[in-house]
CSV table of C-alpha atoms in Angstrom, one decimal:
chain,number,residue,atom,x,y,z
A,1389,MET,CA,27.6,-0.8,-9.0
A,1390,GLU,CA,25.0,0.2,-11.5
A,1391,LYS,CA,21.1,1.6,-10.8
A,1392,ILE,CA,18.2,0.3,-12.7
A,1393,ALA,CA,14.8,1.6,-12.7
A,1394,ILE,CA,11.7,-0.5,-13.7
A,1395,ILE,CA,8.6,1.0,-14.2
A,1396,GLU,CA,5.3,-1.0,-14.6
A,1397,LEU,CA,1.9,0.0,-15.5
A,1398,ASN,CA,-0.9,-2.3,-14.8
A,1399,GLU,CA,-4.3,-2.3,-14.4
A,1400,SER,CA,-4.5,-1.2,-10.9
A,1401,VAL,CA,-1.3,0.4,-10.2
A,1402,LEU,CA,1.7,2.7,-11.5
A,1403,LYS,CA,4.9,1.5,-9.7
A,1404,LEU,CA,8.5,2.4,-9.8
A,1405,SER,CA,11.5,0.4,-8.4
A,1406,ILE,CA,15.0,1.5,-8.3
A,1407,PHE,CA,17.6,-1.6,-8.0
A,1408,LYS,CA,21.2,-1.4,-7.3
A,1409,VAL,CA,23.0,-4.0,-9.2
A,1410,SER,CA,26.3,-5.5,-9.0
A,1411,GLY,CA,26.7,-8.4,-11.4
A,1412,SER,CA,24.4,-10.7,-10.7
A,1413,LYS,CA,23.5,-9.3,-7.5
A,1414,TYR,CA,20.7,-6.6,-6.9
A,1415,ASN,CA,19.2,-5.0,-4.1
A,1416,LEU,CA,15.9,-2.8,-4.0
A,1417,ALA,CA,16.6,0.5,-3.1
A,1418,LEU,CA,13.5,2.4,-3.5
A,1419,SER,CA,10.0,1.4,-4.1
A,1420,GLN,CA,7.0,3.8,-5.1
A,1421,SER,CA,3.4,2.9,-6.3
A,1422,GLN,CA,0.5,4.6,-6.9
A,1423,ASN,CA,-3.2,3.0,-7.1
A,1424,LEU,CA,-5.2,3.3,-10.1
A,1425,SER,CA,-8.8,2.4,-11.6
A,1426,LEU,CA,-7.2,2.0,-15.0
A,1427,GLY,CA,-8.3,-1.4,-15.6
A,1428,GLU,CA,-11.9,-0.9,-14.9
A,1429,GLU,CA,-11.9,2.3,-16.9
A,1430,VAL,CA,-10.4,0.5,-20.0
A,1431,TYR,CA,-12.7,-2.5,-19.5
A,1432,ARG,CA,-15.6,-0.3,-19.4
A,1433,ASP,CA,-15.3,2.7,-21.9
A,1434,GLU,CA,-12.4,1.2,-24.1
A,1435,LEU,CA,-10.8,4.4,-23.6
A,1436,LEU,CA,-8.5,6.3,-21.6
A,1437,SER,CA,-9.9,9.5,-20.0
A,1438,PRO,CA,-8.2,12.9,-19.9
A,1439,GLN,CA,-8.2,12.8,-16.2
A,1440,MET,CA,-6.5,9.1,-16.1
A,1441,LYS,CA,-4.2,10.2,-18.7
A,1442,ASN,CA,-3.1,13.5,-16.7
A,1443,LYS,CA,-3.1,11.1,-13.3
A,1444,ILE,CA,-0.3,8.9,-14.9
A,1445,LEU,CA,1.8,11.7,-16.5
A,1446,SER,CA,1.6,13.6,-13.4
A,1447,VAL,CA,3.2,10.5,-11.3
A,1448,LEU,CA,5.4,9.4,-14.4
A,1449,LYS,CA,7.1,13.2,-14.3
A,1450,ILE,CA,7.6,12.6,-10.3
A,1451,TYR,CA,9.4,9.4,-11.0
A,1452,ARG,CA,11.3,10.7,-13.6
A,1453,LYS,CA,12.7,13.5,-11.2
A,1454,MET,CA,13.5,10.5,-8.7
A,1455,ILE,CA,15.2,8.5,-11.3
A,1456,GLU,CA,17.3,11.4,-12.1
A,1457,LYS,CA,18.2,11.9,-8.2
A,1458,PHE,CA,19.2,8.4,-7.8
A,1459,GLY,CA,21.5,8.4,-10.9
A,1460,VAL,CA,19.8,5.6,-12.7
A,1461,GLU,CA,21.7,4.3,-15.6
A,1462,LYS,CA,19.0,2.2,-17.3
A,1463,ILE,CA,14.9,2.7,-17.5
A,1464,PHE,CA,12.7,-0.3,-18.3
A,1465,ALA,CA,9.1,0.5,-18.4
A,1466,VAL,CA,6.5,-1.8,-19.1
A,1467,SER,CA,3.0,-2.5,-19.5
A,1468,SER,CA,0.9,-5.4,-19.9
A,1469,ASN,CA,-1.4,-5.8,-23.1
A,1470,PHE,CA,-4.7,-4.9,-21.6
A,1471,MET,CA,-3.6,-1.4,-22.6
A,1472,THR,CA,-4.6,-2.1,-26.3
A,1473,ARG,CA,-8.3,-2.4,-25.2
A,1474,ALA,CA,-7.9,1.1,-25.0
A,1475,ARG,CA,-8.6,2.7,-28.8
A,1476,ASN,CA,-6.3,5.9,-27.8
A,1477,TYR,CA,-3.3,4.0,-26.1
A,1478,ARG,CA,-1.1,4.6,-29.1
A,1479,GLY,CA,-1.3,8.3,-28.8
A,1480,PHE,CA,-1.2,8.0,-25.1
A,1481,ILE,CA,2.2,6.1,-25.0
A,1482,ASP,CA,3.9,8.4,-27.8
A,1483,GLU,CA,2.7,11.5,-25.1
A,1484,ILE,CA,4.4,9.8,-22.4
A,1485,TYR,CA,7.4,9.6,-24.2
A,1486,ASN,CA,7.3,13.1,-25.3
A,1487,ASN,CA,6.8,14.4,-21.7
A,1488,THR,CA,9.1,12.1,-19.7
A,1489,GLY,CA,11.2,10.5,-22.4
A,1490,ILE,CA,10.2,7.4,-20.5
A,1491,ASN,CA,9.6,4.6,-23.3
A,1492,PHE,CA,6.8,1.9,-22.5
A,1493,THR,CA,6.8,-1.6,-24.1
A,1494,LEU,CA,3.5,-3.5,-24.3
A,1495,LEU,CA,4.2,-6.7,-23.4
A,1496,SER,CA,2.4,-9.5,-25.1
A,1497,ASP,CA,1.2,-12.8,-23.5
A,1498,GLU,CA,4.5,-14.6,-24.9
A,1499,ASP,CA,6.3,-11.6,-22.9
A,1500,TYR,CA,4.5,-11.7,-19.8
A,1501,ILE,CA,4.9,-15.9,-19.5
A,1502,LYS,CA,8.8,-15.3,-20.2
A,1503,TYR,CA,9.1,-12.7,-17.4
A,1504,LEU,CA,7.0,-14.5,-15.1
A,1505,PHE,CA,8.8,-17.8,-15.4
A,1506,TYR,CA,12.3,-16.4,-15.0
A,1507,SER,CA,10.9,-14.5,-11.8
A,1508,VAL,CA,9.2,-18.1,-10.5
A,1509,VAL,CA,12.4,-20.1,-11.0
A,1510,ASN,CA,14.2,-17.4,-9.1
A,1511,SER,CA,11.7,-17.3,-6.1
A,1512,ILE,CA,11.1,-20.9,-5.2
A,1513,ASP,CA,13.4,-23.9,-5.7
A,1514,ASN,CA,11.4,-26.0,-7.9
A,1515,ALA,CA,13.1,-27.3,-11.0
A,1516,LYS,CA,10.1,-29.3,-12.4
A,1517,GLY,CA,6.3,-28.3,-12.1
A,1518,VAL,CA,3.7,-26.0,-13.3
A,1519,PHE,CA,3.1,-22.2,-12.6
A,1520,VAL,CA,-0.5,-20.8,-12.5
A,1521,TYR,CA,-0.8,-17.1,-13.0
A,1522,VAL,CA,-4.3,-15.4,-12.4
A,1523,GLY,CA,-4.4,-11.8,-14.1
A,1524,ALA,CA,-6.7,-9.2,-14.8
A,1525,PHE,CA,-8.0,-10.2,-18.0
A,1526,SER,CA,-6.1,-13.4,-18.8
A,1527,SER,CA,-4.4,-16.6,-16.8
A,1528,TYR,CA,-1.8,-18.6,-17.7
A,1529,VAL,CA,-1.0,-22.2,-17.2
A,1530,VAL,CA,2.8,-23.1,-17.7
A,1531,LYS,CA,4.5,-26.2,-17.6
A,1532,TYR,CA,8.1,-26.0,-17.6
A,1533,ASN,CA,11.3,-28.6,-16.4
A,1534,ARG,CA,14.7,-27.3,-15.6
A,1535,ARG,CA,14.5,-23.9,-16.5
A,1536,THR,CA,12.6,-24.8,-19.8
A,1537,ILE,CA,9.1,-24.1,-20.6
A,1538,LEU,CA,7.5,-27.3,-22.0
A,1539,GLU,CA,4.1,-26.1,-22.7
A,1540,SER,CA,1.6,-23.1,-22.1
A,1541,ALA,CA,-1.7,-22.2,-22.1
A,1542,THR,CA,-3.5,-18.4,-22.1
A,1543,LEU,CA,-7.0,-18.8,-20.5
A,1544,PRO,CA,-9.1,-15.7,-21.5
A,1545,PHE,CA,-10.4,-14.8,-17.9
A,1546,GLY,CA,-9.0,-13.0,-14.7
A,1547,THR,CA,-10.3,-11.0,-12.0
A,1548,PHE,CA,-11.7,-8.2,-14.1
A,1549,ASN,CA,-14.0,-10.3,-16.8
A,1550,ALA,CA,-14.3,-13.9,-15.3
A,1551,ASN,CA,-17.6,-12.9,-14.3
A,1552,GLU,CA,-18.9,-10.9,-17.4
A,1553,THR,CA,-21.2,-13.7,-18.0
A,1554,GLU,CA,-21.8,-15.2,-14.8
A,1555,LYS,CA,-22.4,-13.4,-11.4
A,1556,ASN,CA,-23.0,-16.1,-8.9
A,1557,LEU,CA,-19.7,-17.6,-7.7
A,1558,ASP,CA,-20.2,-21.2,-7.5
A,1559,LYS,CA,-21.7,-21.3,-11.0
A,1560,LEU,CA,-18.5,-19.3,-12.0
A,1561,THR,CA,-16.4,-21.7,-10.7
A,1562,LEU,CA,-18.1,-24.4,-12.8
A,1563,VAL,CA,-17.4,-22.3,-15.9
A,1564,ILE,CA,-13.7,-21.7,-15.1
A,1565,LYS,CA,-13.3,-25.6,-14.1
A,1566,LYS,CA,-14.6,-26.3,-17.8
A,1567,LYS,CA,-12.5,-23.8,-19.6
A,1568,ALA,CA,-9.7,-24.8,-17.3
A,1569,ALA,CA,-9.8,-28.5,-18.0
A,1570,SER,CA,-9.5,-28.0,-21.7
A,1571,CYS,CA,-6.6,-25.8,-21.6
A,1572,GLY,CA,-4.3,-28.2,-23.5
A,1573,ILE,CA,-1.4,-28.9,-20.8
A,1574,ALA,CA,-1.2,-32.7,-20.4
A,1575,PHE,CA,-0.5,-34.2,-17.2
A,1576,GLU,CA,0.1,-38.0,-16.8
A,1577,GLU,CA,-1.6,-39.9,-14.0
A,1578,GLU,CA,1.5,-41.2,-12.1
A,1579,GLU,CA,3.3,-37.7,-12.3
A,1580,SER,CA,3.9,-35.6,-9.4
A,1581,VAL,CA,3.6,-32.3,-10.1
A,1582,LYS,CA,4.6,-29.3,-8.1
A,1583,PHE,CA,2.2,-26.5,-8.6
A,1584,VAL,CA,3.2,-22.8,-8.0
A,1585,GLY,CA,0.5,-19.8,-8.0
A,1586,LEU,CA,1.3,-16.1,-8.5
A,1587,GLY,CA,-0.6,-13.0,-9.2
A,1588,ASN,CA,-2.3,-10.6,-6.6
A,1589,ALA,CA,-5.4,-13.5,-6.4
A,1590,PHE,CA,-3.0,-15.8,-5.2
A,1591,LEU,CA,-1.4,-13.3,-2.6
A,1592,ALA,CA,-4.7,-12.3,-1.3
A,1593,MET,CA,-5.7,-15.9,-0.8
A,1594,GLY,CA,-2.4,-16.9,0.9
A,1595,LYS,CA,-2.9,-13.7,3.3
A,1596,ILE,CA,-6.6,-14.7,4.2
A,1597,ALA,CA,-5.5,-18.4,4.7
A,1598,LYS,CA,-2.9,-17.5,6.8
A,1599,LYS,CA,-5.2,-15.8,9.2
A,1600,LEU,CA,-8.0,-18.5,9.0
A,1601,GLU,CA,-5.2,-21.0,9.6
A,1602,ARG,CA,-3.5,-18.8,12.3
A,1603,TYR,CA,-0.3,-19.3,10.6
A,1604,PRO,CA,2.3,-17.7,12.7
A,1605,LEU,CA,4.6,-16.1,9.9
A,1606,ASP,CA,3.8,-13.3,7.7
A,1607,ILE,CA,5.9,-14.5,4.5
A,1608,ASP,CA,4.0,-14.6,1.1
A,1609,ASN,CA,6.7,-16.3,-0.7
A,1610,ASN,CA,6.6,-20.4,-0.4
A,1611,TYR,CA,3.3,-20.3,1.5
A,1612,GLN,CA,2.0,-23.7,0.9
A,1613,ILE,CA,-1.9,-23.7,0.5
A,1614,THR,CA,-3.3,-27.4,0.2
A,1615,LYS,CA,-6.4,-28.0,-2.1
A,1616,ALA,CA,-8.5,-28.2,1.5
A,1617,THR,CA,-7.4,-24.5,2.4
A,1618,ILE,CA,-8.4,-23.4,-1.2
A,1619,ASP,CA,-11.9,-24.8,-0.8
A,1620,LYS,CA,-12.1,-23.4,2.9
A,1621,THR,CA,-10.9,-19.8,1.9
A,1622,TYR,CA,-13.2,-19.6,-1.2
A,1623,GLU,CA,-15.9,-20.8,1.0
A,1624,PHE,CA,-15.0,-18.2,3.7
A,1625,ILE,CA,-14.8,-15.2,1.1
A,1626,LYS,CA,-18.2,-16.4,-0.7
A,1627,GLY,CA,-20.2,-16.1,2.5
A,1628,LEU,CA,-19.0,-12.3,3.1
A,1629,GLU,CA,-20.5,-9.2,2.0
A,1630,LEU,CA,-18.0,-6.7,0.1
A,1631,ASP,CA,-17.8,-4.1,2.9
A,1632,LYS,CA,-16.5,-7.1,5.2
A,1633,ILE,CA,-14.0,-8.1,2.5
A,1634,ARG,CA,-13.0,-4.5,2.4
A,1635,LYS,CA,-11.8,-4.5,6.1
A,1636,ILE,CA,-9.7,-7.4,5.9
A,1637,LYS,CA,-6.4,-6.3,7.0
A,1638,GLY,CA,-3.2,-6.8,4.5
A,1639,VAL,CA,-5.1,-7.5,1.4
A,1640,ASN,CA,-4.0,-5.0,-1.3
A,1641,TYR,CA,-7.3,-5.1,-3.4
A,1642,ASP,CA,-8.9,-1.8,-4.0
A,1643,ASN,CA,-12.0,-3.6,-5.3
A,1644,ALA,CA,-13.7,-6.5,-3.0
A,1645,ASP,CA,-15.3,-7.9,-5.5
A,1646,LYS,CA,-12.0,-8.9,-7.6
A,1647,ILE,CA,-11.0,-10.8,-4.4
A,1648,ALA,CA,-14.1,-12.8,-4.6
A,1649,VAL,CA,-13.9,-13.3,-8.5
A,1650,GLY,CA,-10.1,-14.1,-8.0
A,1651,PHE,CA,-10.8,-16.5,-5.5
A,1652,ALA,CA,-13.2,-18.4,-7.7
A,1653,VAL,CA,-10.8,-18.5,-10.6
A,1654,ILE,CA,-8.4,-20.3,-8.5
A,1655,LYS,CA,-10.8,-22.7,-7.1
A,1656,GLY,CA,-12.2,-23.4,-10.5
A,1657,ILE,CA,-8.7,-24.0,-11.9
A,1658,SER,CA,-7.5,-26.1,-8.7
A,1659,ASP,CA,-11.1,-28.2,-9.1
A,1660,ALA,CA,-9.9,-28.9,-13.0
A,1661,LEU,CA,-6.0,-29.4,-12.5
A,1662,PRO,CA,-4.7,-31.9,-10.4
A,1663,ILE,CA,-3.6,-30.0,-7.6
A,1664,ALA,CA,-3.0,-31.5,-4.2
A,1665,GLU,CA,-1.4,-28.3,-2.8
A,1666,ILE,CA,0.3,-25.0,-4.3
A,1667,ASP,CA,3.0,-23.0,-3.3
A,1668,VAL,CA,2.0,-19.1,-3.5
A,1669,SER,CA,5.1,-17.1,-5.1
A,1670,THR,CA,6.0,-13.6,-5.0
A,1671,ALA,CA,7.6,-13.8,-8.6
A,1672,SER,CA,6.3,-11.0,-10.4
A,1673,VAL,CA,6.8,-9.3,-14.0
A,1674,MET,CA,9.1,-6.3,-12.5
A,1675,ASN,CA,11.4,-9.0,-11.1
A,1676,GLY,CA,11.3,-10.9,-14.4
A,1677,VAL,CA,12.0,-7.7,-16.4
A,1678,LEU,CA,15.2,-6.9,-14.3
A,1679,GLY,CA,16.3,-10.8,-14.4
A,1680,VAL,CA,16.1,-11.0,-18.3
A,1681,ASN,CA,17.7,-7.9,-19.3
A,1682,VAL,CA,20.0,-7.4,-16.6
A,1683,ILE,CA,21.1,-10.1,-14.0
A,1684,SER,CA,21.0,-12.9,-16.7
A,1685,LEU,CA,23.5,-10.8,-18.7
A,1686,ALA,CA,26.0,-11.5,-15.9
A,1687,GLN,CA,26.2,-15.0,-17.0
A,1688,GLU,CA,26.0,-16.6,-13.6
A,1689,ARG,CA,24.2,-19.8,-13.1
A,1690,PHE,CA,21.7,-20.2,-10.2
A,1691,ASN,CA,21.8,-24.0,-9.9
A,1692,ASP,CA,21.9,-23.3,-6.1
A,1693,LEU,CA,18.9,-20.7,-5.4
A,1694,LEU,CA,19.8,-20.9,-1.7
A,1695,THR,CA,23.4,-20.0,-2.2
A,1696,ASN,CA,22.7,-17.5,-4.6
A,1697,SER,CA,20.2,-15.7,-2.3
A,1698,LEU,CA,22.8,-15.9,0.7
A,1699,GLU,CA,25.3,-14.3,-1.6
A,1700,ASN,CA,22.9,-11.4,-2.9
A,1701,TYR,CA,22.3,-10.9,0.8
A,1702,TYR,CA,26.1,-10.7,1.9
A,1703,GLU,CA,27.0,-8.1,-1.2
A,1704,PHE,CA,24.9,-5.9,0.3
A,1705,SER,CA,25.2,-6.2,3.9
A,1706,LYS,CA,29.1,-7.0,4.2
A,1707,ASP,CA,31.8,-4.0,5.3
A,1708,GLU,CA,35.7,-4.7,5.5
A,1709,PHE,CA,35.3,-6.3,8.9
A,1710,SER,CA,33.0,-9.1,7.5
A,1711,ILE,CA,33.8,-12.8,8.2
A,1712,ASN,CA,30.7,-14.4,7.1
A,1713,GLN,CA,32.1,-16.3,4.4
A,1714,SER,CA,34.8,-18.0,6.8
A,1715,VAL,CA,32.2,-18.8,9.3
A,1716,TYR,CA,30.1,-20.4,6.6
A,1717,ASN,CA,33.0,-22.7,5.4
A,1718,LEU,CA,33.9,-23.4,9.3
A,1719,SER,CA,30.6,-24.2,10.2
A,1720,ILE,CA,29.8,-26.7,7.6
A,1721,ILE,CA,33.4,-28.4,8.2
A,1722,LEU,CA,32.2,-28.8,11.8
A,1723,PHE,CA,29.0,-30.3,10.7
A,1724,LYS,CA,30.5,-32.8,9.3
A,1725,GLN,CA,33.3,-33.8,11.8
A,1726,LEU,CA,30.7,-33.9,14.5
A,1727,LYS,CA,28.2,-35.7,12.9
A,1728,VAL,CA,28.9,-38.8,14.9
A,1729,MET,CA,27.8,-36.5,18.0
A,1730,HIS,CA,25.0,-34.5,16.9
A,1731,LYS,CA,23.2,-37.3,14.6
A,1732,LEU,CA,21.3,-34.9,12.8
A,1733,PRO,CA,20.2,-35.7,8.9
A,1734,ARG,CA,21.1,-33.7,6.0
A,1735,PHE,CA,17.9,-31.6,6.4
A,1736,TYR,CA,19.7,-29.4,8.6
A,1737,VAL,CA,22.2,-28.2,6.4
A,1738,LYS,CA,20.2,-25.5,4.6
A,1739,PRO,CA,19.1,-24.1,7.8
A,1740,LEU,CA,22.9,-24.1,9.2
A,1741,ARG,CA,24.0,-22.5,6.0
A,1742,ILE,CA,21.6,-19.7,6.7
A,1743,ALA,CA,22.2,-19.3,10.4
A,1744,SER,CA,26.3,-19.4,9.6
A,1745,TYR,CA,26.2,-16.8,6.7
A,1746,MET,CA,23.8,-14.5,8.6
A,1747,PHE,CA,25.3,-15.3,12.1
A,1748,ASP,CA,25.7,-11.5,12.3
A,1749,SER,CA,22.5,-10.3,10.7
A,1750,GLY,CA,21.1,-8.6,14.0
A,1751,LYS,CA,24.0,-6.4,14.3
A,1752,CYS,CA,21.9,-3.9,12.3
A,1753,ILE,CA,19.6,-3.7,15.5
A,1754,ASN,CA,22.4,-4.2,18.2
A,1755,PRO,CA,25.9,-4.9,17.3
A,1756,GLU,CA,27.0,-6.3,20.7
A,1757,GLU,CA,23.9,-8.6,20.9
A,1758,TYR,CA,23.7,-9.6,17.3
A,1759,SER,CA,22.4,-13.1,17.8
A,1760,LYS,CA,19.8,-12.0,20.0
A,1761,HIS,CA,17.9,-9.8,17.4
A,1762,GLY,CA,18.9,-12.3,14.3
A,1763,PHE,CA,16.0,-14.4,14.2
A,1764,GLU,CA,13.7,-11.7,12.5
A,1765,LYS,CA,16.3,-10.5,10.1
A,1766,ILE,CA,16.6,-14.1,9.1
A,1767,VAL,CA,13.0,-15.1,8.7
A,1768,TYR,CA,12.1,-12.0,6.8
A,1769,SER,CA,15.1,-11.3,4.5
A,1770,ASP,CA,13.4,-12.9,1.7
A,1771,ILE,CA,15.9,-15.8,1.6
A,1772,LYS,CA,15.0,-18.0,-1.4
A,1773,GLY,CA,15.1,-21.7,-2.0
A,1774,VAL,CA,14.2,-22.8,1.6
A,1775,SER,CA,10.9,-23.9,3.1
A,1776,HIS,CA,9.3,-21.6,6.1
A,1777,ARG,CA,10.3,-24.4,8.6
A,1778,GLU,CA,13.9,-24.2,7.5
A,1779,LEU,CA,13.7,-20.4,7.8
A,1780,VAL,CA,12.6,-20.7,11.3
A,1781,ILE,CA,15.0,-23.0,12.2
A,1782,ALA,CA,17.9,-20.8,10.8
A,1783,GLY,CA,16.5,-17.8,13.1
A,1784,PHE,CA,16.4,-20.0,16.5
A,1785,ILE,CA,20.0,-21.4,15.2
A,1786,CYS,CA,21.3,-17.7,14.9
A,1787,VAL,CA,19.4,-17.2,18.6
A,1788,CYS,CA,21.2,-20.2,19.9
A,1789,GLN,CA,24.7,-18.9,19.5
A,1790,ASN,CA,23.9,-17.6,23.0
A,1791,LEU,CA,21.8,-20.0,24.6
A,1792,ASP,CA,20.8,-18.0,27.4
A,1793,ASN,CA,18.6,-16.0,24.6
A,1794,PHE,CA,16.5,-18.9,23.7
A,1795,SER,CA,12.9,-18.8,25.0
A,1796,LEU,CA,10.8,-21.6,24.9
A,1797,ASN,CA,7.9,-19.2,24.7
A,1798,GLU,CA,8.8,-17.9,21.4
A,1799,TRP,CA,9.5,-21.3,20.2
A,1800,ILE,CA,5.9,-22.1,21.1
A,1801,LYS,CA,4.7,-19.9,18.8
A,1802,TYR,CA,5.9,-21.9,15.8
A,1803,LYS,CA,4.9,-25.2,16.9
A,1804,ASP,CA,2.5,-25.9,14.0
A,1805,ILE,CA,5.9,-25.5,11.8
A,1806,ILE,CA,8.5,-26.8,13.7
A,1807,THR,CA,8.9,-30.1,15.3
A,1808,GLU,CA,10.4,-31.7,18.7
A,1809,GLU,CA,13.6,-33.0,17.1
A,1810,ASP,CA,14.0,-29.1,15.9
A,1811,LEU,CA,14.4,-28.4,19.3
A,1812,ASP,CA,17.4,-30.3,19.8
A,1813,ALA,CA,18.9,-29.6,16.6
A,1814,VAL,CA,18.7,-25.8,16.9
A,1815,ARG,CA,21.0,-25.9,20.2
A,1816,LYS,CA,23.4,-28.1,18.7
A,1817,LEU,CA,23.7,-26.0,15.6
A,1818,GLY,CA,24.2,-23.0,17.3
A,1819,ILE,CA,26.9,-23.9,19.2
A,1820,ILE,CA,28.4,-25.2,15.9
A,1821,VAL,CA,28.0,-21.4,14.5
A,1822,LYS,CA,29.6,-20.2,17.7
A,1823,LEU,CA,32.5,-22.2,17.7
A,1824,ALA,CA,33.0,-21.2,14.2
A,1825,VAL,CA,32.5,-17.4,14.9
A,1826,ASN,CA,35.3,-17.7,17.4
A,1827,LEU,CA,37.6,-19.8,15.9
A,1828,ASN,CA,37.7,-16.6,13.5
A,1829,ALA,CA,38.1,-14.1,16.2
A,1830,SER,CA,40.8,-12.3,14.7
A,1831,ARG,CA,38.9,-12.0,11.6
A,1832,ASN,CA,42.4,-13.1,9.7
A,1833,ASP,CA,41.1,-16.4,8.7
A,1834,VAL,CA,43.9,-18.4,10.3
A,1835,ILE,CA,42.1,-21.8,11.0
A,1836,LYS,CA,41.6,-23.3,7.6
A,1837,ASP,CA,40.3,-26.7,8.6
A,1838,VAL,CA,39.3,-29.0,11.8
A,1839,VAL,CA,39.5,-32.5,12.3
A,1840,CYS,CA,37.8,-33.9,15.5
A,1841,ASP,CA,38.9,-37.1,17.7
A,1842,ILE,CA,36.5,-38.6,20.4
A,1843,LEU,CA,38.3,-39.8,23.2
A,1844,GLY,CA,35.8,-41.2,26.1
A,1845,ASP,CA,34.0,-38.3,27.7
A,1846,SER,CA,36.0,-35.6,25.7
A,1847,ILE,CA,36.3,-34.5,22.0
A,1848,ILE,CA,39.9,-33.1,20.8
A,1849,MET,CA,39.5,-30.6,18.1
A,1850,LYS,CA,42.9,-30.3,15.9
A,1851,THR,CA,43.0,-27.0,14.2
A,1852,ILE,CA,44.8,-27.0,10.6
A,1853,VAL,CA,46.5,-23.1,10.7
A,1854,GLU,CA,48.3,-20.7,8.7
A,1855,GLY,CA,49.7,-18.4,11.1
A,1856,ASP,CA,49.3,-17.9,14.7
A,1857,ALA,CA,45.8,-19.3,16.0
A,1858,SER,CA,46.4,-18.9,19.7
A,1859,TYR,CA,43.7,-16.2,20.0
A,1860,GLU,CA,41.6,-18.0,17.9
A,1861,ILE,CA,41.8,-21.2,20.2
A,1862,ALA,CA,41.7,-19.5,23.2
A,1863,GLU,CA,38.2,-17.8,22.1
A,1864,GLY,CA,36.8,-21.2,21.0
A,1865,MET,CA,37.5,-22.6,24.4
A,1866,THR,CA,34.9,-20.1,25.8
A,1867,VAL,CA,32.3,-22.0,24.0
A,1868,ALA,CA,33.2,-25.3,26.6
A,1869,ASN,CA,31.0,-24.7,28.9
A,1870,ASP,CA,27.9,-24.6,26.4
A,1871,TYR,CA,29.3,-27.4,24.1
A,1872,LYS,CA,29.3,-29.8,27.2
A,1873,LYS,CA,26.1,-28.7,28.1
A,1874,VAL,CA,24.4,-29.5,24.9
A,1875,TYR,CA,26.9,-32.3,23.6
A,1876,LYS,CA,27.4,-33.9,27.2
A,1877,LYS,CA,31.3,-34.1,26.3
A,1878,SER,CA,34.1,-32.1,27.2
A,1879,LEU,CA,35.7,-29.8,24.5
A,1880,GLN,CA,39.5,-29.1,24.0
A,1881,ILE,CA,40.8,-27.5,21.0
A,1882,ILE,CA,44.4,-27.9,20.1
């Protein structure tokens, strides 16, 4: 286990993140940030003022002490190339190194695209598509397929400089649309393109859109915005005074005018490109830097984003008593063996995988009633490779390990995300997970396989074992009453 520090200096924040890394698995151990008006100063004066330099240096000295206290082995410090706009930037980079020993690397547009791309493909399960990034002074449109960048375009505008020639937002969107339309990225008419949006402007739009749509989840990553919602959110912001924009909760923008300009940029680009809907991504340069320089060196392939995400969670939550892998394996076996009875399509395999791997995730709140508290943990653990609907279903599957925990009032909160079919599914799959847990009751991995036979109103579950499985079978039979309630058949385990 090693500790890695990533420091990012951008137009509005100086951020420190410390990660614990084990092979290709990582966990954020510490995050600190300090807001700055650096971009405005550099854009306005083309200089770094003594006051700004002193503020950055004082924060970096504190970060350095924190890094040393955490026993960090490696430090990666990066800044976007907006810094080159300041005529005195070279001397300041040297001054930082002389005072803190931190050596900043200025990222070119190509570097930025590379790091963002790595982070995008590891945040959303989308092998083929286009990501759109709206930055402070530049925006990117990048077309990719199977972890390879096919085409990319750098657009010379962002939230800081897009409106330097046009203050009217509607006119600005037309200017942006014209520039974006000539970006040079080819889109075939019959081609179905998956779009991903990232950067602070997209995150802010997602947060505001969720409020307008009364969306029940506060999850940024993989939130889907339709073109109609982009237009609706833009019109909402356009009609607000700056003071009212500043009062919107959850939007991390110091300057309200940057939100309005950012939304105008998004609308202009969405008007120019064939965007029917776009998925918001929390992908960042910081995660890209960690991935390219540390994680990818472990030489593990990430063909299955969900599996990697679950294993990453497990790496930093397991203990010597953990049986999550065994419960997961047995749950998948039971799903296949009971297919004739549950009659659920393959769509539910991903939610089952999550719920079975994280069946006891609520133990951090209450070890004895972990299923009752597993919903929040599953939904908000930043599991990648699944939709919001699949996350909500997985959370309710975990809850339904104990059917008495299920609340219809809680279910109704998510009625715009889930369906009536899902209600039947979570109960059936909750029983499967509970069976898998109880068939691992001694935590000795005795039961290796299960074969099920249906005989009239009963199902005979034959266990294939290595050792004495009498305790597991007895515990499995405690699920019989709930099994009959959901599946309408008696259960016999032998």
